[in-house]
Tab-separated table of C-alpha atoms in Angstrom:
chain	number	residue	atom	x	y	z
O	786	MET	CA	5.261	-10.823	-10.974
O	787	LYS	CA	5.316	-13.635	-8.860
O	788	LYS	CA	8.517	-15.596	-8.462
O	789	VAL	CA	9.734	-19.001	-6.969
O	790	ILE	CA	12.891	-19.511	-6.292
O	791	ALA	CA	14.009	-24.132	-6.532
O	792	THR	CA	16.946	-25.564	-6.140
O	793	GLY	CA	18.033	-28.983	-8.656
O	794	ARG	CA	20.940	-30.885	-9.868
O	795	THR	CA	20.921	-29.472	-12.484
O	796	ILE	CA	19.171	-26.171	-14.666
O	797	ASP	CA	16.510	-28.066	-16.246
O	798	ASP	CA	15.428	-29.865	-13.215
O	799	ALA	CA	15.408	-26.620	-10.463
O	800	VAL	CA	13.292	-24.831	-13.273
O	801	THR	CA	11.099	-28.076	-14.048
O	802	SER	CA	10.178	-27.538	-10.049
O	803	ALA	CA	9.555	-24.600	-9.900
O	804	LEU	CA	8.015	-23.754	-12.134
O	805	VAL	CA	5.977	-26.961	-10.852
O	806	LYS	CA	5.670	-24.934	-7.730
O	807	LEU	CA	3.821	-21.671	-9.712
O	808	GLY	CA	1.476	-24.060	-11.862
O	809	VAL	CA	2.017	-22.999	-15.522
O	810	THR	CA	4.524	-24.027	-18.632
O	811	ARG	CA	8.303	-22.452	-19.697
O	812	SER	CA	6.662	-21.028	-22.403
O	813	GLN	CA	5.173	-18.619	-20.096
O	814	ALA	CA	7.812	-18.785	-17.965
O	815	SER	CA	10.944	-16.010	-17.459
O	816	VAL	CA	13.749	-18.039	-15.907
O	817	ARG	CA	16.497	-16.192	-13.798
O	818	VAL	CA	19.832	-18.772	-12.831
O	819	ILE	CA	20.829	-17.930	-9.549
O	820	ARG	CA	23.493	-20.704	-8.785
O	821	GLU	CA	25.162	-22.958	-11.801
O	822	PRO	CA	24.987	-26.430	-10.939
O	823	VAL	CA	29.084	-27.431	-9.461
O	824	ARG	CA	29.601	-30.757	-10.145
O	825	GLY	CA	31.972	-32.001	-7.300
O	826	TRP	CA	34.936	-34.618	-7.570
O	827	PHE	CA	32.841	-38.062	-8.331
O	828	GLY	CA	29.939	-36.479	-8.022
O	829	ILE	CA	30.098	-36.376	-4.325
O	830	LEU	CA	32.749	-33.728	-3.243
O	831	GLY	CA	31.834	-30.294	-3.741
O	832	ALA	CA	29.097	-30.718	-5.599
O	833	ARG	CA	26.116	-27.656	-5.297
O	834	ASP	CA	23.604	-28.244	-6.091
O	835	ALA	CA	21.769	-25.446	-10.109
O	836	GLU	CA	19.374	-22.141	-7.900
O	837	VAL	CA	16.914	-19.763	-9.987
O	838	GLU	CA	14.483	-17.818	-9.925
O	839	VAL	CA	11.293	-18.877	-12.324
O	840	SER	CA	8.461	-16.318	-12.433
O	841	VAL	CA	5.780	-15.322	-14.161
O	842	GLN	CA	3.653	-12.371	-15.041
O	843	LEU	CA	0.782	-11.904	-13.791
O	844	ALA	CA	-2.222	-9.766	-14.780
O	845	PRO	CA	-3.356	-7.486	-13.313
O	846	GLU	CA	-5.938	-8.729	-11.351
O	847	ASP	CA	-4.195	-11.598	-10.313
O	848	ALA	CA	-1.558	-10.599	-8.780
O	849	LEU	CA	-3.613	-7.336	-6.910
O	850	ARG	CA	-5.407	-10.246	-5.034
O	851	GLU	CA	-2.359	-12.312	-4.663
O	852	PHE	CA	-0.648	-9.120	-2.889
O	853	LEU	CA	-2.987	-7.777	-0.120
O	854	GLY	CA	-4.826	-11.679	-0.046
O	855	GLY	CA	-1.115	-12.714	0.825
O	856	THR	CA	-0.475	-9.954	3.082
O	857	LEU	CA	-3.781	-9.709	5.669
O	858	ARG	CA	-3.799	-13.653	5.750
O	859	ARG	CA	-0.606	-12.438	7.272
O	860	MET	CA	-1.630	-9.579	9.202
O	861	GLY	CA	-4.644	-12.180	10.423
O	862	VAL	CA	-7.761	-11.215	8.678
O	863	GLU	CA	-9.180	-14.413	6.506
O	864	ALA	CA	-10.389	-11.254	3.926
O	865	ARG	CA	-12.149	-12.618	0.644
O	866	ILE	CA	-10.508	-9.963	-2.052
O	867	ARG	CA	-13.216	-8.777	-4.577
O	868	THR	CA	-11.946	-6.928	-7.590
O	869	ARG	CA	-13.314	-5.302	-11.066
O	870	VAL	CA	-12.308	-3.738	-13.471
O	871	ILE	CA	-13.026	-0.242	-14.639
O	872	GLU	CA	-13.112	2.172	-17.255
O	873	GLU	CA	-12.945	5.272	-17.076
O	874	GLU	CA	-11.617	7.587	-19.902
O	875	GLY	CA	-9.935	4.989	-22.219
O	876	ARG	CA	-7.721	4.472	-18.377
O	877	LYS	CA	-7.587	1.404	-16.603
O	878	ARG	CA	-8.438	1.028	-13.268
O	879	LEU	CA	-7.956	-2.097	-10.994
O	880	HIS	CA	-10.859	-1.903	-7.567
O	881	ALA	CA	-10.396	-4.804	-4.834
O	882	ASP	CA	-12.783	-4.121	-2.084
O	883	VAL	CA	-11.648	-6.409	0.777
O	884	VAL	CA	-14.424	-9.103	2.148
O	885	CYS	CA	-13.574	-9.658	5.877
O	886	GLU	CA	-15.198	-10.233	9.603
O	887	GLU	CA	-16.962	-6.868	10.910
O	888	GLU	CA	-14.896	-7.354	13.373
O	889	ASP	CA	-11.588	-7.533	10.850
O	890	LEU	CA	-12.495	-3.868	10.219
O	891	PRO	CA	-10.703	-1.824	12.054
O	892	ILE	CA	-7.506	-3.296	11.197
O	893	VAL	CA	-7.573	-3.009	7.309
O	894	ILE	CA	-8.719	0.193	7.746
O	895	GLY	CA	-7.070	1.689	10.404
O	896	ARG	CA	-6.988	5.529	12.157
O	897	HIS	CA	-8.346	7.806	9.720
O	898	GLY	CA	-8.036	5.015	6.684
O	899	THR	CA	-3.657	5.222	7.355
O	900	THR	CA	-3.901	1.394	7.146
O	901	LEU	CA	-6.249	1.120	4.156
O	902	GLU	CA	-4.016	4.282	2.293
O	903	SER	CA	-0.444	1.870	3.182
O	904	LEU	CA	-2.174	-0.685	0.748
O	905	GLN	CA	-3.301	0.729	-0.922
O	906	TYR	CA	-0.316	2.142	-2.064
O	907	LEU	CA	1.525	-1.329	-1.935
O	908	ALA	CA	-0.467	-2.688	-4.812
O	909	ASN	CA	0.037	0.243	-6.293
O	910	VAL	CA	3.231	-0.158	-6.639
O	911	VAL	CA	3.418	-4.493	-6.706
O	912	VAL	CA	0.870	-5.012	-9.260
O	913	ASN	CA	2.537	-2.065	-11.320
O	914	GLN	CA	5.758	-4.255	-11.647
O	915	GLY	CA	7.176	-4.652	-15.102
O	916	GLN	CA	4.023	-3.600	-16.689
O	917	ASP	CA	3.302	-1.134	-19.945
O	918	ARG	CA	0.316	0.274	-18.737
O	919	PHE	CA	-0.302	1.762	-15.687
O	920	VAL	CA	-3.115	0.210	-13.849
O	921	LYS	CA	-4.262	2.799	-10.358
O	922	VAL	CA	-5.586	0.307	-8.097
O	923	VAL	CA	-8.106	1.720	-5.411
O	924	VAL	CA	-8.604	-0.484	-2.147
O	925	ASP	CA	-11.179	0.054	0.041
O	926	ALA	CA	-13.053	-2.890	3.058
O	927	GLY	CA	-16.583	-2.309	4.199
O	928	ASP	CA	-18.070	0.395	2.050
O	929	TYR	CA	-14.716	2.382	3.731
O	930	ARG	CA	-15.027	5.389	1.502
O	931	ARG	CA	-17.470	6.296	0.250
O	932	ARG	CA	-18.493	6.588	3.730
O	933	ARG	CA	-15.417	8.899	4.015
O	934	GLN	CA	-16.262	10.914	1.770
O	935	GLU	CA	-20.023	11.488	3.105
O	936	GLY	CA	-18.919	11.842	6.968
O	937	LEU	CA	-16.283	15.367	4.814
O	938	GLN	CA	-18.480	16.531	2.750
O	939	ARG	CA	-21.042	16.603	5.578
O	940	MET	CA	-17.851	17.935	7.976
O	941	ALA	CA	-16.700	20.917	4.101
O	942	ASP	CA	-19.626	22.184	4.535
O	943	ARG	CA	-20.361	22.810	8.663
O	944	ALA	CA	-16.816	24.111	8.687
O	945	ALA	CA	-18.395	26.722	5.570
O	946	VAL	CA	-21.610	27.786	7.146
O	947	ARG	CA	-19.453	28.391	10.881
O	948	ALA	CA	-17.745	30.610	8.933
O	949	VAL	CA	-19.802	32.537	6.394
O	950	ARG	CA	-22.081	32.845	9.307
O	951	THR	CA	-18.459	34.334	11.781
O	952	LYS	CA	-16.912	35.736	9.403
O	953	ARG	CA	-14.176	34.283	10.942
O	954	PRO	CA	-12.010	31.655	9.314
O	955	VAL	CA	-12.686	27.592	10.140
O	956	VAL	CA	-9.318	25.957	10.341
O	957	MET	CA	-10.593	22.302	10.535
O	958	ASP	CA	-8.925	19.058	11.737
O	959	PRO	CA	-6.254	16.776	10.303
O	960	MET	CA	-6.556	15.187	8.119
O	961	PRO	CA	-4.098	13.008	5.793
O	962	ALA	CA	-3.340	14.379	2.154
O	963	ALA	CA	-6.130	12.306	0.100
O	964	ASP	CA	-8.821	14.039	2.673
O	965	ARG	CA	-7.948	17.612	2.906
O	966	LYS	CA	-7.552	17.329	-1.551
O	967	PHE	CA	-11.484	16.162	-1.666
O	968	ILE	CA	-12.800	18.792	0.870
O	969	HIS	CA	-11.242	21.272	-1.562
O	970	THR	CA	-12.186	20.235	-4.317
O	971	TYR	CA	-15.098	19.830	-3.031
O	972	LEU	CA	-16.002	23.208	-1.318
O	973	GLN	CA	-15.133	24.741	-5.095
O	974	GLU	CA	-18.116	24.551	-5.908
O	975	ARG	CA	-19.247	27.109	-3.320
O	976	SER	CA	-18.798	30.826	-4.242
O	977	ASP	CA	-19.377	32.606	-0.714
O	978	VAL	CA	-15.786	30.862	0.849
O	979	THR	CA	-12.338	29.744	-0.865
O	980	THR	CA	-9.380	27.184	1.329
O	981	SER	CA	-5.896	26.451	1.742
O	982	SER	CA	-4.505	24.357	4.204
O	983	GLU	CA	-1.171	25.500	6.870
O	984	GLY	CA	0.725	23.496	9.343
O	985	ALA	CA	2.937	20.195	8.162
O	986	GLU	CA	2.188	16.530	8.005
O	987	PRO	CA	1.085	15.430	9.745
O	988	HIS	CA	-0.851	17.387	11.400
O	989	ARG	CA	-1.532	19.473	8.081
O	990	LYS	CA	-5.082	21.356	8.478
O	991	VAL	CA	-7.165	22.380	5.964
O	992	VAL	CA	-8.886	26.660	6.462
O	993	VAL	CA	-11.279	27.282	4.703
O	994	VAL	CA	-12.085	31.529	4.423
O	995	PRO	CA	-15.338	33.656	3.846
O	996	VAL	CA	-15.244	35.367	0.953
O	997	VAL	CA	-15.900	38.286	2.891
O	998	GLN	CA	-17.453	41.817	0.003
O	999	SER	CA	-15.213	44.028	1.659
O	1000	GLY	CA	-17.259	47.487	2.946
O	1001	PRO	CA	-21.171	47.505	2.054
O	1002	PRO	CA	-22.186	47.434	-1.566
O	1003	LYS	CA	-21.108	50.930	-3.574
O	1004	SER	CA	-23.870	53.202	-4.721
O	1005	VAL	CA	-23.380	52.417	-9.277
O	1006	SER	CA	-25.022	55.357	-11.064
O	1007	ILE	CA	-25.577	54.004	-14.124
O	1008	PRO	CA	-24.926	56.354	-17.196
B	1014	MET	CA	-1.664	-16.068	15.662
B	1015	THR	CA	0.069	-13.794	12.912
B	1016	ASN	CA	3.979	-14.384	11.968
B	1017	ILE	CA	4.994	-10.526	12.212
B	1018	LYS	CA	8.556	-11.509	10.744
B	1019	GLU	CA	6.601	-13.114	7.930
B	1020	LEU	CA	4.632	-10.807	6.858
B	1021	VAL	CA	7.510	-8.054	6.925
B	1022	GLU	CA	9.343	-11.266	4.206
B	1023	PHE	CA	6.053	-11.035	2.434
B	1024	LEU	CA	5.734	-7.181	2.104
B	1025	ALA	CA	9.367	-7.173	0.964
B	1026	LYS	CA	9.966	-9.910	-1.548
B	1027	SER	CA	6.881	-8.499	-3.348
B	1028	LEU	CA	8.469	-5.465	-3.664
B	1029	VAL	CA	11.530	-6.626	-5.137
B	1030	GLU	CA	13.311	-7.442	-8.274
B	1031	HIS	CA	15.313	-10.695	-5.535
B	1032	PRO	CA	13.425	-11.966	-3.216
B	1033	GLU	CA	16.459	-14.706	-2.519
B	1034	ALA	CA	18.330	-11.962	-1.119
B	1035	VAL	CA	15.394	-11.108	1.169
B	1036	LYS	CA	16.888	-11.478	5.272
B	1037	VAL	CA	14.371	-10.236	8.221
B	1038	ARG	CA	16.138	-10.942	11.666
B	1039	GLU	CA	13.546	-10.201	14.943
B	1040	GLU	CA	14.847	-8.686	18.344
B	1041	GLN	CA	13.690	-7.268	21.044
B	1042	ARG	CA	14.363	-3.944	22.397
B	1043	GLY	CA	12.132	-4.235	26.547
B	1044	GLU	CA	8.902	-3.431	25.021
B	1045	THR	CA	9.869	-2.599	21.485
B	1046	THR	CA	9.771	-5.158	18.042
B	1047	VAL	CA	13.268	-4.911	15.792
B	1048	PHE	CA	12.708	-5.826	12.700
B	1049	HIS	CA	15.704	-5.802	10.572
B	1050	LEU	CA	14.897	-5.659	7.238
B	1051	SER	CA	18.227	-6.373	4.224
B	1052	VAL	CA	17.649	-6.367	0.929
B	1053	ALA	CA	19.782	-6.656	-2.200
B	1054	ALA	CA	21.899	-3.660	-2.810
B	1055	GLU	CA	19.779	-2.660	-5.898
B	1056	ASP	CA	16.811	-3.237	-4.200
B	1057	MET	CA	17.107	-0.440	-2.332
B	1058	GLY	CA	14.987	2.184	-2.782
B	1059	LYS	CA	12.210	-0.481	-4.282
B	1060	VAL	CA	11.933	-0.547	-0.285
B	1061	ILE	CA	12.704	2.588	0.760
B	1062	GLY	CA	10.140	4.570	-1.964
B	1063	ARG	CA	10.397	8.180	-3.343
B	1064	GLN	CA	10.212	9.991	-0.030
B	1065	GLY	CA	10.428	7.040	1.973
B	1066	ARG	CA	6.812	6.119	0.726
B	1067	ILE	CA	7.381	2.643	0.689
B	1068	ALA	CA	8.929	2.259	3.617
B	1069	LYS	CA	6.297	4.354	4.631
B	1070	SER	CA	3.783	2.329	4.087
B	1071	ILE	CA	5.531	-1.174	5.191
B	1072	ARG	CA	5.966	0.284	8.846
B	1073	ASN	CA	2.110	1.057	8.716
B	1074	VAL	CA	0.462	-2.344	7.688
B	1075	VAL	CA	3.161	-3.867	10.089
B	1076	SER	CA	2.488	-1.303	12.568
B	1077	ALA	CA	-1.624	-2.026	12.881
B	1078	ALA	CA	-0.972	-6.174	12.636
B	1079	ALA	CA	1.626	-5.705	15.413
B	1080	TYR	CA	-0.830	-3.480	17.493
B	1081	ARG	CA	-4.002	-6.533	16.944
B	1082	GLN	CA	-1.314	-8.504	19.926
B	1083	GLY	CA	-0.817	-5.362	21.395
B	1084	LYS	CA	2.961	-4.986	20.136
B	1085	HIS	CA	5.174	-2.268	19.861
B	1086	VAL	CA	7.231	-2.811	16.458
B	1087	VAL	CA	9.815	-1.008	14.731
B	1088	VAL	CA	11.152	-1.634	10.971
B	1089	ASP	CA	14.351	-0.604	10.801
B	1090	ILE	CA	15.758	-1.391	6.916
B	1091	GLU	CA	19.460	-1.333	7.223
B	1092	SER	CA	21.344	-1.431	4.234
């Protein structure tokens, strides 16, 4: 949703000037009158302009580009937003890739990806305003998500190997919920470890626990 | 130069129903710059979110922008 507020001598004047600012026609927009105009004495004394808010429902891709581009510009980052629509199992997902200078990437991504996660969360809220079907938005920059996943897989593998070798639980470094979920799912493929989480946010950690066979294998008598 | 106040305003206006009611006041408290954000009463939920998740995200984004300028900022949402 994109909104513009405009004033004018009459409601029509105000709406027209808002439509010009938005670059859309009247039929595409919806109008909300914030303040009725007052004529005043002889059109001078106590006269008050009309104030209206005109909004257009943007396509999700446009809303996403507008929000991310606008936010990043005000963060001091000149970025191009590349969007892709991914249809998966009948569900629509929007993928936005932030393309910017290498030196700006740390600002966009943040420590452990916190800024990227926040941008993505806000983008999800903004893009889905007034949409009847929820569109999931994924925001990435500098291929961070794939690189982070590979890094998490390596960390998980190392923790699992150590847990099995030492037969003791291994506590991993604190990480955000999304990363922990990824590790739980990833290690589920192994049958020699189980996982859980401990500690309070934001220091919550994954614990990798070896599956221990109770005692030596019993001799089984076959009848 | 980034204008942090404009960033707070832009984020809030993108989220609310009544962008005309969004006001941001800047206050210097020693080393810290405080941005007092106020929105229409019915829009409070839109800038705070479930369990404060939207507010937290706004703060993260604003802090990231301020960090680059070596500034410490606080975003305070007031009713």
